Short mmCIF file of C-alpha atoms in Angstrom, two decimals:
data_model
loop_
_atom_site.label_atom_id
_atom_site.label_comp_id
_atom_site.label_asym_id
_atom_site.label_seq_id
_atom_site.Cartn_x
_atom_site.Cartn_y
_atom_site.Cartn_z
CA UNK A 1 0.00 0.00 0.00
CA UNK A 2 0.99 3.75 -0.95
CA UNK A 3 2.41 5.31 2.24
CA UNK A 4 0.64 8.14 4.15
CA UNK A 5 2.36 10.62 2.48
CA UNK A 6 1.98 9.61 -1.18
CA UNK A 7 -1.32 10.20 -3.23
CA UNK A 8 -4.51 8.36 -2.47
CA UNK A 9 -4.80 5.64 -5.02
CA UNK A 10 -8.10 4.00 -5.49
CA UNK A 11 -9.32 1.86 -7.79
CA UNK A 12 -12.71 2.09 -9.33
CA UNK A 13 -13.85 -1.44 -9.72
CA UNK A 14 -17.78 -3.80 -10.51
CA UNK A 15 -19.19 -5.80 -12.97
CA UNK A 16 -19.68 -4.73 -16.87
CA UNK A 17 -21.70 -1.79 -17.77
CA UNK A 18 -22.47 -0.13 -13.92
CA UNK A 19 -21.27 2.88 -14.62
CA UNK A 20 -17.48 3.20 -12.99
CA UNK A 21 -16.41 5.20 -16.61
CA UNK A 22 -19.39 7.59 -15.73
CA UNK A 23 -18.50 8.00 -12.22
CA UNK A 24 -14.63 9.07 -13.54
CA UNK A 25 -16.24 11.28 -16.10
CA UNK A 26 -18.50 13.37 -13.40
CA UNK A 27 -15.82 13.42 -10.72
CA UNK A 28 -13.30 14.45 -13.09
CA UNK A 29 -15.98 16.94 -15.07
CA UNK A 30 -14.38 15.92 -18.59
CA UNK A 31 -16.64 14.08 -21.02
CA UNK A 32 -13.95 12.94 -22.85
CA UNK A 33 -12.58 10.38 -20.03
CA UNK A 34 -12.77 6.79 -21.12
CA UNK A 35 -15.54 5.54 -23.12
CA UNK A 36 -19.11 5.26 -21.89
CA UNK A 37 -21.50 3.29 -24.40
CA UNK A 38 -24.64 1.02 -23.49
CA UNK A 39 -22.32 -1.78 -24.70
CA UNK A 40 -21.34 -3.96 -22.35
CA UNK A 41 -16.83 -4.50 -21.50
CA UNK A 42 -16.18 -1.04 -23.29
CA UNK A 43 -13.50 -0.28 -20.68
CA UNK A 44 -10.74 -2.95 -21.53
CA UNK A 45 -7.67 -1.57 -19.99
CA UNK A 46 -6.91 -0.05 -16.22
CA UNK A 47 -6.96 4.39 -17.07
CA UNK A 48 -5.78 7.04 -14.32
CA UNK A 49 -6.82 10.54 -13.59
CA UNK A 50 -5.83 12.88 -10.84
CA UNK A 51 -8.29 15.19 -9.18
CA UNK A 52 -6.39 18.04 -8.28
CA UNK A 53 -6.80 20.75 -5.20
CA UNK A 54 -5.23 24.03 -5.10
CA UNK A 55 -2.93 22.74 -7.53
CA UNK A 56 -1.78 19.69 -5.56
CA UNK A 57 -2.90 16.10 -6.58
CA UNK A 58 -5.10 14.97 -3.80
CA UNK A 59 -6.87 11.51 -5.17
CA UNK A 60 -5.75 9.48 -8.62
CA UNK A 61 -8.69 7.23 -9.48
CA UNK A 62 -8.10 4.58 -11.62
CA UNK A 63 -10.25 2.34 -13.89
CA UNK A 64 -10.35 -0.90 -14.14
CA UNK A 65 -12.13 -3.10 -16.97
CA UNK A 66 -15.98 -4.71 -15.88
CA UNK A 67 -15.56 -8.24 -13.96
CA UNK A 68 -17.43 -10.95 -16.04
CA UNK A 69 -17.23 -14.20 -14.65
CA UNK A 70 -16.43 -13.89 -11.01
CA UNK A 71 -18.43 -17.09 -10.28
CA UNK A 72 -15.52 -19.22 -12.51
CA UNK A 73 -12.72 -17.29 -11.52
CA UNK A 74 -13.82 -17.84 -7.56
CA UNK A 75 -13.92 -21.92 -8.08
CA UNK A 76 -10.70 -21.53 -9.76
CA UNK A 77 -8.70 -19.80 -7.23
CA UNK A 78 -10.44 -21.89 -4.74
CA UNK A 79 -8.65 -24.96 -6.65
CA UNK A 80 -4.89 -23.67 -6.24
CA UNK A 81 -5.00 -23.98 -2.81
CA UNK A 82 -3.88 -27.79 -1.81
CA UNK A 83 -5.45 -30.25 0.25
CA UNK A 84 -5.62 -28.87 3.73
CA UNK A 85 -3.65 -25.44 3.03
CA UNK A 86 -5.18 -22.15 4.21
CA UNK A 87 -3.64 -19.24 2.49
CA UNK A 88 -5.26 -15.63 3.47
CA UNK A 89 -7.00 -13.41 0.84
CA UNK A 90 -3.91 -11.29 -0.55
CA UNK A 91 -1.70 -14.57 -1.26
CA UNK A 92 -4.59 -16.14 -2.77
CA UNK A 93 -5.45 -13.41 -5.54
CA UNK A 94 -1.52 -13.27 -5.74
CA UNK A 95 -1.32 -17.24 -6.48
CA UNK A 96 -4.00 -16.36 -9.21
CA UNK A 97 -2.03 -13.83 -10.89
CA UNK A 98 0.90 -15.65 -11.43
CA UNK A 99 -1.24 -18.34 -13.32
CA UNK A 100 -1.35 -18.60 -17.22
CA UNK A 101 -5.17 -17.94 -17.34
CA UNK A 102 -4.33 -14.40 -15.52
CA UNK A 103 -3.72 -13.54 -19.32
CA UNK A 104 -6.41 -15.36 -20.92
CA UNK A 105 -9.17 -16.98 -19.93
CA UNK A 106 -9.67 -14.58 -16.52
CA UNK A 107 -7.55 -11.45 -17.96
CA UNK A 108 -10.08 -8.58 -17.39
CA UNK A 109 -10.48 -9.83 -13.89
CA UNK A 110 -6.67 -9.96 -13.68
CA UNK A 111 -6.20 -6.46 -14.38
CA UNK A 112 -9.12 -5.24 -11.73
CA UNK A 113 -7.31 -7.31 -9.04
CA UNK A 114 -3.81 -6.28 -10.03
CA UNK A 115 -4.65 -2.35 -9.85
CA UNK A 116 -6.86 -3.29 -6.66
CA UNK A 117 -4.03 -4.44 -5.15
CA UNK A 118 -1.69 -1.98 -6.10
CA UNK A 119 -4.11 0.89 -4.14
CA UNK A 120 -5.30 1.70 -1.42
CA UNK A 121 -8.60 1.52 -1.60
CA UNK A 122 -11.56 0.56 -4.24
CA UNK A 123 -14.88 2.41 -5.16
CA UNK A 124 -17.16 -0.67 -5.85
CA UNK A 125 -19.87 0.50 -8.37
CA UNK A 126 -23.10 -1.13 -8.85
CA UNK A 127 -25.95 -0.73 -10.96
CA UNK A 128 -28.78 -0.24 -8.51
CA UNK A 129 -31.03 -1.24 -11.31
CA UNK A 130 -30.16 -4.75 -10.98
CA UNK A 131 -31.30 -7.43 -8.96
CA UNK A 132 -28.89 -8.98 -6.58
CA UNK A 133 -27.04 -12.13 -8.02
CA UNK A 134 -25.03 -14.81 -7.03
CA UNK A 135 -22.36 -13.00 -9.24
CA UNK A 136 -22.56 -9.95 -7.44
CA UNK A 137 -21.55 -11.54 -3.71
CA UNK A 138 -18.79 -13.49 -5.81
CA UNK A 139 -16.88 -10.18 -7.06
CA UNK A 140 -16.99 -8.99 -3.67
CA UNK A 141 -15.65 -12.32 -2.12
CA UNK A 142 -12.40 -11.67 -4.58
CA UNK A 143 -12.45 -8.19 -3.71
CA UNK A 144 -12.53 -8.60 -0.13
CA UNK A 145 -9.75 -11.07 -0.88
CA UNK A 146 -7.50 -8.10 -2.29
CA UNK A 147 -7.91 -6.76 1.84
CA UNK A 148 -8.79 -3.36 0.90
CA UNK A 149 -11.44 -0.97 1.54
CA UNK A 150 -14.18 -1.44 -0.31
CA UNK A 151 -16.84 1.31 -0.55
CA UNK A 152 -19.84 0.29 -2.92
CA UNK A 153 -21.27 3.44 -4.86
CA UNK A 154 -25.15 2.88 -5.89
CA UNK A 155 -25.32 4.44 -9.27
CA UNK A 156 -28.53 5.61 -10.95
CA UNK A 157 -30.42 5.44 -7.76
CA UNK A 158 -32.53 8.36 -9.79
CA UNK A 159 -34.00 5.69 -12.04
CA UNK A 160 -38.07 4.78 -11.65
CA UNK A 161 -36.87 1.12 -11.14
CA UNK A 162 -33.80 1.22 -8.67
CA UNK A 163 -33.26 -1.33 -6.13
CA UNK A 164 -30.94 0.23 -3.59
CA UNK A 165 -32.84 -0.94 -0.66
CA UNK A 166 -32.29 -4.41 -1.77
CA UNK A 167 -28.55 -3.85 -2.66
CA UNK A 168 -28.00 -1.76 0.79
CA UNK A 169 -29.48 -4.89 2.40
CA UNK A 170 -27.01 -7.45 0.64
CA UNK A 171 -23.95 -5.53 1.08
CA UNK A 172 -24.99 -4.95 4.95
CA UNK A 173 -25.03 -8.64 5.06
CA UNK A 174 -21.57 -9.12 3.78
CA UNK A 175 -20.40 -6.19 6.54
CA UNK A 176 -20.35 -3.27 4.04
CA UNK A 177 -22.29 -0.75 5.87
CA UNK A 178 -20.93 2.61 4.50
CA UNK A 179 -23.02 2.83 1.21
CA UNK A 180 -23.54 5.72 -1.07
CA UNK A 181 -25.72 6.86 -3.54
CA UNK A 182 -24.08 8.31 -6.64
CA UNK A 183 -26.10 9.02 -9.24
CA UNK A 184 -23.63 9.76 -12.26
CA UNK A 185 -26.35 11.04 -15.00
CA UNK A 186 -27.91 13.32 -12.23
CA UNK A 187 -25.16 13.88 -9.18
CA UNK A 188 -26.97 14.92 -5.99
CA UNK A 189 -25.79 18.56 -4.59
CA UNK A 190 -23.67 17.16 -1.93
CA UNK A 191 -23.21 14.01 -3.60
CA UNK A 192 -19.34 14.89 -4.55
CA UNK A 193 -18.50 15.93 -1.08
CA UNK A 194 -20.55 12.76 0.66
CA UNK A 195 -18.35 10.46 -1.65
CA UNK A 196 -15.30 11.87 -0.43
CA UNK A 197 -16.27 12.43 2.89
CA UNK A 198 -16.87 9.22 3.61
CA UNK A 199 -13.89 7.87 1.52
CA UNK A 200 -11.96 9.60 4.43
CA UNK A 201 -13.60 7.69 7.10
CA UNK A 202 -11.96 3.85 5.38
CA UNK A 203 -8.15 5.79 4.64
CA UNK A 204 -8.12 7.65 7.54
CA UNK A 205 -4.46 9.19 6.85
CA UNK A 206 -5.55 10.73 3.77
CA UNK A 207 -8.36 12.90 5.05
CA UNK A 208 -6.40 15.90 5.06
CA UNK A 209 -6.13 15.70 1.49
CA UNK A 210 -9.72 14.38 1.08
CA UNK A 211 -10.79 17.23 2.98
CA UNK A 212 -8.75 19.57 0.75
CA UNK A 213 -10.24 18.60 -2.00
CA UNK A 214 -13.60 18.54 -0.46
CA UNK A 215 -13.40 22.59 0.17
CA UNK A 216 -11.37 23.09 -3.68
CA UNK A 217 -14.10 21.66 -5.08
CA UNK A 218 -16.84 24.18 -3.26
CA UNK A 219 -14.76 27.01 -3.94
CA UNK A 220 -14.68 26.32 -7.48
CA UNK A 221 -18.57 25.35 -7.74
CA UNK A 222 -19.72 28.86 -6.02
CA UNK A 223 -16.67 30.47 -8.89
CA UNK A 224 -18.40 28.32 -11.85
CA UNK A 225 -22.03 29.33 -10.59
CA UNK A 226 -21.25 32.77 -10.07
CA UNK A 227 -19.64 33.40 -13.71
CA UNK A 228 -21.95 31.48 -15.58
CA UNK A 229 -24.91 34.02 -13.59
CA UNK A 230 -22.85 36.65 -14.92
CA UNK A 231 -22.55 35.76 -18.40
CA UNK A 232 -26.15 35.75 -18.30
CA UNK A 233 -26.76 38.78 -16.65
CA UNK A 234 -24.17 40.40 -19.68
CA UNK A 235 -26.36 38.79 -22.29
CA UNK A 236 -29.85 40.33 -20.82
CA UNK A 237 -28.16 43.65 -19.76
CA UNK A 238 -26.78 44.15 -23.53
CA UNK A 239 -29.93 43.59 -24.86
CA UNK A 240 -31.81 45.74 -22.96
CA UNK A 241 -29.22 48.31 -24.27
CA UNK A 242 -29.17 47.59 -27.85
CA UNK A 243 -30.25 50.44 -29.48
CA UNK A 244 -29.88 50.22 -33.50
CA UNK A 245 -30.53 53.16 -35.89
CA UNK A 246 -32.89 53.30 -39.25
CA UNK A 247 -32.76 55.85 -40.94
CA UNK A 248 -35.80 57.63 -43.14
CA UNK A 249 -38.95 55.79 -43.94
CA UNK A 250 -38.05 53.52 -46.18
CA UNK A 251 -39.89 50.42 -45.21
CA UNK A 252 -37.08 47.73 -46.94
CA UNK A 253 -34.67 49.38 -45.11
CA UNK A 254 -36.23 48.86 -41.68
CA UNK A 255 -37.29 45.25 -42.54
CA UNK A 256 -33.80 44.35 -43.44
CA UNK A 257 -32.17 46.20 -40.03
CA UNK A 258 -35.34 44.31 -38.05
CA UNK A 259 -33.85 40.90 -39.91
CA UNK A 260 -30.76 41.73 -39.16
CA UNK A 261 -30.96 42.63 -35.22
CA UNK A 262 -32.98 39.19 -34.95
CA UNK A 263 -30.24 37.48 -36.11
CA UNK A 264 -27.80 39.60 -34.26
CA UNK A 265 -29.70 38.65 -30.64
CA UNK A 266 -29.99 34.70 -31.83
CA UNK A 267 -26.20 34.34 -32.73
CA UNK A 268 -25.80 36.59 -28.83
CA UNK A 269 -28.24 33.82 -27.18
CA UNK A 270 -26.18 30.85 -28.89
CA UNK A 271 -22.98 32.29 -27.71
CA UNK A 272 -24.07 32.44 -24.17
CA UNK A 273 -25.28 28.99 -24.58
CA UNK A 274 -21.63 27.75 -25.74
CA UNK A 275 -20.30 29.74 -22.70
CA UNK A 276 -21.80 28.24 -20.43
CA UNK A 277 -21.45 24.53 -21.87
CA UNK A 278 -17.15 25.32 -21.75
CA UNK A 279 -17.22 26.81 -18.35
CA UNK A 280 -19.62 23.47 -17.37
CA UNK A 281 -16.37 21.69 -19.40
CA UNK A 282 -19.49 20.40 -21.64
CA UNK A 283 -18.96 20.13 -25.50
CA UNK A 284 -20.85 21.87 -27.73
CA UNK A 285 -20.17 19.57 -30.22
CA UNK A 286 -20.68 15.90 -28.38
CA UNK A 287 -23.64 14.40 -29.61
CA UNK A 288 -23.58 12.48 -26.50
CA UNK A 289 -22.97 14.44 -23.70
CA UNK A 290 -23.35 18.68 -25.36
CA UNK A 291 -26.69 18.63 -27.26
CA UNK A 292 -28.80 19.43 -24.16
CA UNK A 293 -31.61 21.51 -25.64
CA UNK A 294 -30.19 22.04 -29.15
CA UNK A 295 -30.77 20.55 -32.35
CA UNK A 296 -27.91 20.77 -35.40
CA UNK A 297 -25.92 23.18 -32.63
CA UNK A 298 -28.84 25.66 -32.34
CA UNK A 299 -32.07 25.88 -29.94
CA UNK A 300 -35.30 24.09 -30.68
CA UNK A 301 -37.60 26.69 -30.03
CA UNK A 302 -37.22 30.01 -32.55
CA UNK A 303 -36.64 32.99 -30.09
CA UNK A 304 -38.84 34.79 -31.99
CA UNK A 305 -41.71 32.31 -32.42
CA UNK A 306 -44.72 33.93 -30.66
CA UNK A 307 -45.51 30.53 -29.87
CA UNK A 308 -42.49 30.22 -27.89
CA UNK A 309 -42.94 32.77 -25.54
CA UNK A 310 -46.50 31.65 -24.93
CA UNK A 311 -45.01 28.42 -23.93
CA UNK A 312 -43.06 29.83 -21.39
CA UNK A 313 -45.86 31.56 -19.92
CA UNK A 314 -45.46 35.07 -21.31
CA UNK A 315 -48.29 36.85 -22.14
CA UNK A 316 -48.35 39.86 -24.20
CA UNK A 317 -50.27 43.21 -23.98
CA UNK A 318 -52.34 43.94 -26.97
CA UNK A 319 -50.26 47.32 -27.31
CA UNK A 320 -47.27 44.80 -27.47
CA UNK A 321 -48.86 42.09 -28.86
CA UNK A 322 -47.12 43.08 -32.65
CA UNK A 323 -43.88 44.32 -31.26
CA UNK A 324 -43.17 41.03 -29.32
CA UNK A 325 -44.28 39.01 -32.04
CA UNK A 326 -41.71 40.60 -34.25
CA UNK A 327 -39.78 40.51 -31.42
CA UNK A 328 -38.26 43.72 -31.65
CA UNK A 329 -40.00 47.43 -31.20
CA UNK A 330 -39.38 50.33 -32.85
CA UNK A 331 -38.26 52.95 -30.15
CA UNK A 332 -40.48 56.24 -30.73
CA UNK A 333 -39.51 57.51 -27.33
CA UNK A 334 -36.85 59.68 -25.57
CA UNK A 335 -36.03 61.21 -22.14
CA UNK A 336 -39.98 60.48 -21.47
CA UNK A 337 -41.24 62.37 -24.16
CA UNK A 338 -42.85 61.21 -27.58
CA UNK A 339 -41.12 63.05 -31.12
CA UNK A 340 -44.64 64.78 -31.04
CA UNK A 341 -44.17 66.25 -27.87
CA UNK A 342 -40.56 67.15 -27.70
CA UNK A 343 -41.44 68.90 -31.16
CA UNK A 344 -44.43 70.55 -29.60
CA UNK A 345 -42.41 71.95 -26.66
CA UNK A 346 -39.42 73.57 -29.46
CA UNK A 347 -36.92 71.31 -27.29
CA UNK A 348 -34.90 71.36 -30.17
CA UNK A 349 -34.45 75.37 -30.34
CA UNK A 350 -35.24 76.25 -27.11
CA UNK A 351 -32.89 76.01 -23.76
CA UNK A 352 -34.78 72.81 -22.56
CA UNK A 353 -32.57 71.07 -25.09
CA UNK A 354 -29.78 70.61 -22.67
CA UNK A 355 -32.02 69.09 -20.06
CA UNK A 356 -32.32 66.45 -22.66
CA UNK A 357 -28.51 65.60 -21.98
CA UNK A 358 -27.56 62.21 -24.11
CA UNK A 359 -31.09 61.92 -25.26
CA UNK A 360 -30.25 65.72 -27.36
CA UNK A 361 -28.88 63.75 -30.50
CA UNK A 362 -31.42 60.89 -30.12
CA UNK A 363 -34.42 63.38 -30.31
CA UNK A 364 -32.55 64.88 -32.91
CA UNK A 365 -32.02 61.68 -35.27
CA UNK A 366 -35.73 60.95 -34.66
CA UNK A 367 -36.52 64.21 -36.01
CA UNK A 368 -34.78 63.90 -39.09
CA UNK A 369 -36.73 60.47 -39.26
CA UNK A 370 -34.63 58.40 -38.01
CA UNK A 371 -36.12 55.38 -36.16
CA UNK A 372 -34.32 53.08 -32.98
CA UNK A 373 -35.04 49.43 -33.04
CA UNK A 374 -34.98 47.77 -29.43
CA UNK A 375 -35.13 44.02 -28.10
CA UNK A 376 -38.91 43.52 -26.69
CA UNK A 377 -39.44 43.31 -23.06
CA UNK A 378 -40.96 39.84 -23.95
CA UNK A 379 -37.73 38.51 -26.06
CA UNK A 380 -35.37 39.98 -22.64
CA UNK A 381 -38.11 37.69 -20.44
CA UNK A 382 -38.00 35.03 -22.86
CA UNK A 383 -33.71 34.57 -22.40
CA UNK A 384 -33.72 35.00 -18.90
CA UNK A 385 -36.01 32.22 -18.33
CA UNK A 386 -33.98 30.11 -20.96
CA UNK A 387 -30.57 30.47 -19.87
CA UNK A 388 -32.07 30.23 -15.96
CA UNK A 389 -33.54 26.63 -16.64
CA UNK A 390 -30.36 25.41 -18.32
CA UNK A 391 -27.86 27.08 -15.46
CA UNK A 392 -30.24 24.86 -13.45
CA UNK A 393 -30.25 21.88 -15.90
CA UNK A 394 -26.27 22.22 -15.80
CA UNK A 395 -25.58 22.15 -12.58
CA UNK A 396 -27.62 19.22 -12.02
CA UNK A 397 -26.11 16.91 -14.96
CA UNK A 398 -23.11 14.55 -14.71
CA UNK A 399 -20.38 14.09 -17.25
CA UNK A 400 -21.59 10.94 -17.93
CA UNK A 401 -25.45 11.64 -19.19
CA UNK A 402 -25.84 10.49 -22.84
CA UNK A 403 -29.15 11.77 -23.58
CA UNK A 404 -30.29 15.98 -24.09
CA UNK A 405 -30.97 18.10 -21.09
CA UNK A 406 -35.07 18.56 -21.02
CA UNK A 407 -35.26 21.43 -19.14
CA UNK A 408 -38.42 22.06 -16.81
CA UNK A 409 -41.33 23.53 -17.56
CA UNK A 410 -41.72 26.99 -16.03
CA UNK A 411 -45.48 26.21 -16.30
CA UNK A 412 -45.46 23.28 -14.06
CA UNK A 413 -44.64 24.38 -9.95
CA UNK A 414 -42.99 27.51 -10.95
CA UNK A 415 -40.83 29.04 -8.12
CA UNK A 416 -40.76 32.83 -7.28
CA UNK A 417 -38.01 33.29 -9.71
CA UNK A 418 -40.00 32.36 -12.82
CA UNK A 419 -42.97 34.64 -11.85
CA UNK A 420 -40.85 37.28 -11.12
CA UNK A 421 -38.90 37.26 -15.04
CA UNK A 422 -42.46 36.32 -16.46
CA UNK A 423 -44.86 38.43 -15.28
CA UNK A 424 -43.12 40.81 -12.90
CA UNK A 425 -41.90 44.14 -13.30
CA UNK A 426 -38.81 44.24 -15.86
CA UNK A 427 -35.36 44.20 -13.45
CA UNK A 428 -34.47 48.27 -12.77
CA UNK A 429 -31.26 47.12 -13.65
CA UNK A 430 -32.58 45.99 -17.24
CA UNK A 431 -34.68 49.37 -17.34
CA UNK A 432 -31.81 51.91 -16.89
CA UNK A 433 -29.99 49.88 -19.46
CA UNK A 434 -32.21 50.91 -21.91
CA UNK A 435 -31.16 54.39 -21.50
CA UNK A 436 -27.37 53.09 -22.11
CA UNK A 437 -26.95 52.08 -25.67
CA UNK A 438 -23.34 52.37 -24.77
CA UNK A 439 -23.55 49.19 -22.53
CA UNK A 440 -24.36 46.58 -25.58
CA UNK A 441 -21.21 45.10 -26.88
CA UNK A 442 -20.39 45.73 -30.65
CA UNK A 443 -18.72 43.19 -32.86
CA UNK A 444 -15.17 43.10 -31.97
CA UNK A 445 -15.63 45.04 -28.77
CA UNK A 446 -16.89 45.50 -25.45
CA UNK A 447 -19.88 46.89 -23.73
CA UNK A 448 -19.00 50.84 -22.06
CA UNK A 449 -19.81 52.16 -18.98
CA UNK A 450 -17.42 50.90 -16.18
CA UNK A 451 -18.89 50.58 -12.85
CA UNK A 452 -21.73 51.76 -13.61
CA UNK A 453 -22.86 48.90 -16.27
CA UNK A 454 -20.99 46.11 -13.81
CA UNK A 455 -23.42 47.21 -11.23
CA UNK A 456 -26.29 46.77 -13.49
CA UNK A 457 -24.25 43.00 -14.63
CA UNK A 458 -24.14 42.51 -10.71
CA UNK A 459 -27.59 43.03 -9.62
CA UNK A 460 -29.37 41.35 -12.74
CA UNK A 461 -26.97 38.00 -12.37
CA UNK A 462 -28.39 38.24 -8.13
CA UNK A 463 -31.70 37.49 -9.81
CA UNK A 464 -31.00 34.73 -11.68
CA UNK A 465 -30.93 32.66 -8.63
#
């Protein structure tokens, strides 16, 4: 065994197809670990990672092909033993490996045992799906018989059909009475910090480091949550402030500057969405593990589909009704005052102009014709409640989940949050943007107004929550 000092080495061990790839790929947040198919044996060969705290290794987990005939290999190493000699466990599985079927008939087993042996301690993953067999208690005898500790992880305990009442009530039998649920398609919230907390308890002398590792990961969780908040809160805050000129009355032209702001706001959505899959260390491009609620790399739902913000529970004034269908309005007012009535008043030649301040050249554009197109206060509703549900959705999913996100329906138990972004009054924050077309990032650029605009970031990303 490793000495105190060294790394914690632990094997990640079980029969075919339970899962011990997917609980690598979630611990280690990289969906690129290993292989992890519905096939069964896809692991064939013993891989390492190291989880890492504060730039330290704390904990390399290593694994180990699925064991597929414990029942045969069990009789087998039963018969090297000779009439009346009583060897203990470690000698036995050691007698094993030096056989000839070590590399053939029983090789996959032979490389579980080997790495088993050569840690100091094994997470034993089970399927908690599956009924308890005869095989099952027959992997653990050999396991056992490698005189390490042995903690069983209950994957996919989030299933309909799990049976992790019968499998805590096997292993209990056999003396295994620290048990954890795991789920690696849906992790639980302290599920990370449970596993390694009670990983400490079996190698005591590593529970510094366990416990370091514990608090990196939290640290970098509240980091993760809090940036990905505020890459929303950018998105909604420079669309609120997106302000785009059209000039004269030309109907073609404003058509063609309304087609082009739509597309301008979908590409912004989709490269939120990709920002948050890479700080979630998802891939945009894994069919497996990155679609989550995108087809062919985009969203399902048009953000500009009436019918899409209906779904998602926003209703629309009649005064709106056309604006928010289109998705975009076109901005007739300034400083509080229609063009009618700032025209009305002589703003433009009297003193009151300078009252005005920024708004001056605004009320002047519009009264050389020019017209403003915004983003709808229905479209800015509409993203918040999308890139809420799939912060949500990612925090919740494991490295290991092979099937798209579905995120929840806002219509079914909403919380306070969802009312609030759907039917509440629009976020001050999100209001006095619209009086700072200077906050909405341009192409190559960067959104102006220093503290001022990172306070309005700030407090929209606080109600994202």
């Amino acid at each position: 065994m490793s000495g105190m000092g060294e790394i914690l080495r632990v094997a990640v061990v079980g029969h075919t197809n339970t899962g011990k790839t997917s609980l690598l790929r979630t611990l280690a947040r990289d969906v690129g670990f290993g292989e992890v198919s519905d096939a069964a044996g896809t692991t064939r060969h013993v891989e390492g990672l190291q989880l890492i705290a504060d730039g330290i290794p704390a904990l390399a987990l290593f694994d180990t092909p699925g064991m597929e005939d414990a029942i045969a290999l069990l009789e087998f190493i039963d018969g090297l033993a000779a009439p009346g000699e009583r060897i203990d466990g470690p000698e036995r599985i050691a007698r094993f490996l030096a056989t000839a079927q070590a590399g053939t008939r029983f090789e996959q087993e032979a490389k579980v045992l080997r790495q088993l042996l050569a840690s100091d301690a094994a997470l034993y993953v089970v399927d908690a799906r599956d009924p308890v067999l005869p095989k099952h208690r027959d992997e653990l005898a050999l396991l056992a018989a490698c005189a390490r500790p042995l903690l069983p992880v209950l994957n996919f305990v989030a299933a309909p059909a799990t049976r992790a009442a019968d499998w805590r009530a096997a292993l209990a039998r056999l003396g295994l009475h620290a048990v954890l649920g795991f789920d690696t398609v849906a992790p639980p919230l302290d599920g990370e910090r449970e596993l390694f907390d009670t990983l400490a308890t079996l190698v005591h002398g590593h529970r510094a480091a366990l416990q370091r590792l514990i608090e990196a990961r939290a640290r970098e969780a509240g980091e993760r949550r809090s940036a990905a908040r505020r890459l929303v809160a950018e998105l909604l805050v420079e669309l609120a402030a997106r302000r785009e000129p059209v000039a004269g009355d030309d109907e073609a032209a404003l058509q063609q500057a309304l087609t082009a702001l739509r597309d301008e706001v979908r590409a912004r959505e989709q490269g939120c969405v990709d920002a948050l899959l890479r700080l979630y260390r998802f891939r945009a491009d894994d069919a497996r593990a990155g679609e989550l609620p995108l087809t062919d790399g985009r969203w399902d739902d048009d953000l500009f589909n009436p019918e899409t913000l209906r779904q998602m529970g926003i209703r629309l004034g009649t005064g709106a009704a056309a604006g928010a269908a289109a998705g975009l309005g076109i901005d007739l007012v300034a400083g509080g005052l229609t063009l009618g009535a700032a025209a009305a008043l002589g703003a433009v030649a009297g003193g009151l102009w300078q009252a005005f301040g920024h708004y001056g050249e605004r009320i002047a554009a519009k009264l050389r014709g020019q017209r403003e197109l915004t983003v709808d206060d229905a479209i800015l509703r509409l993203v918040a409640l999308r890139q809420r549900a799939l912060l949500l959705a990612l925090e919740g999913r494991g490295h290991a989940a092979m099937t798209p996100i579905v995120l929840p329906s806002p219509a079914a138990g909403a919380d306070p949050a969802v009312q609030r972004w759907r039917s509440g009054a629009l976020p001050p924050a999100l209001v006095r943007a619209r009086a700072h077309p200077e906050w909405s990032v341009r192409a190559g650029g960067s959104g102006e107004g220093g503290e001022e605009r990172d306070a309005a970031v700030e407090a929209v990303a606080g109600l994202l929550d």
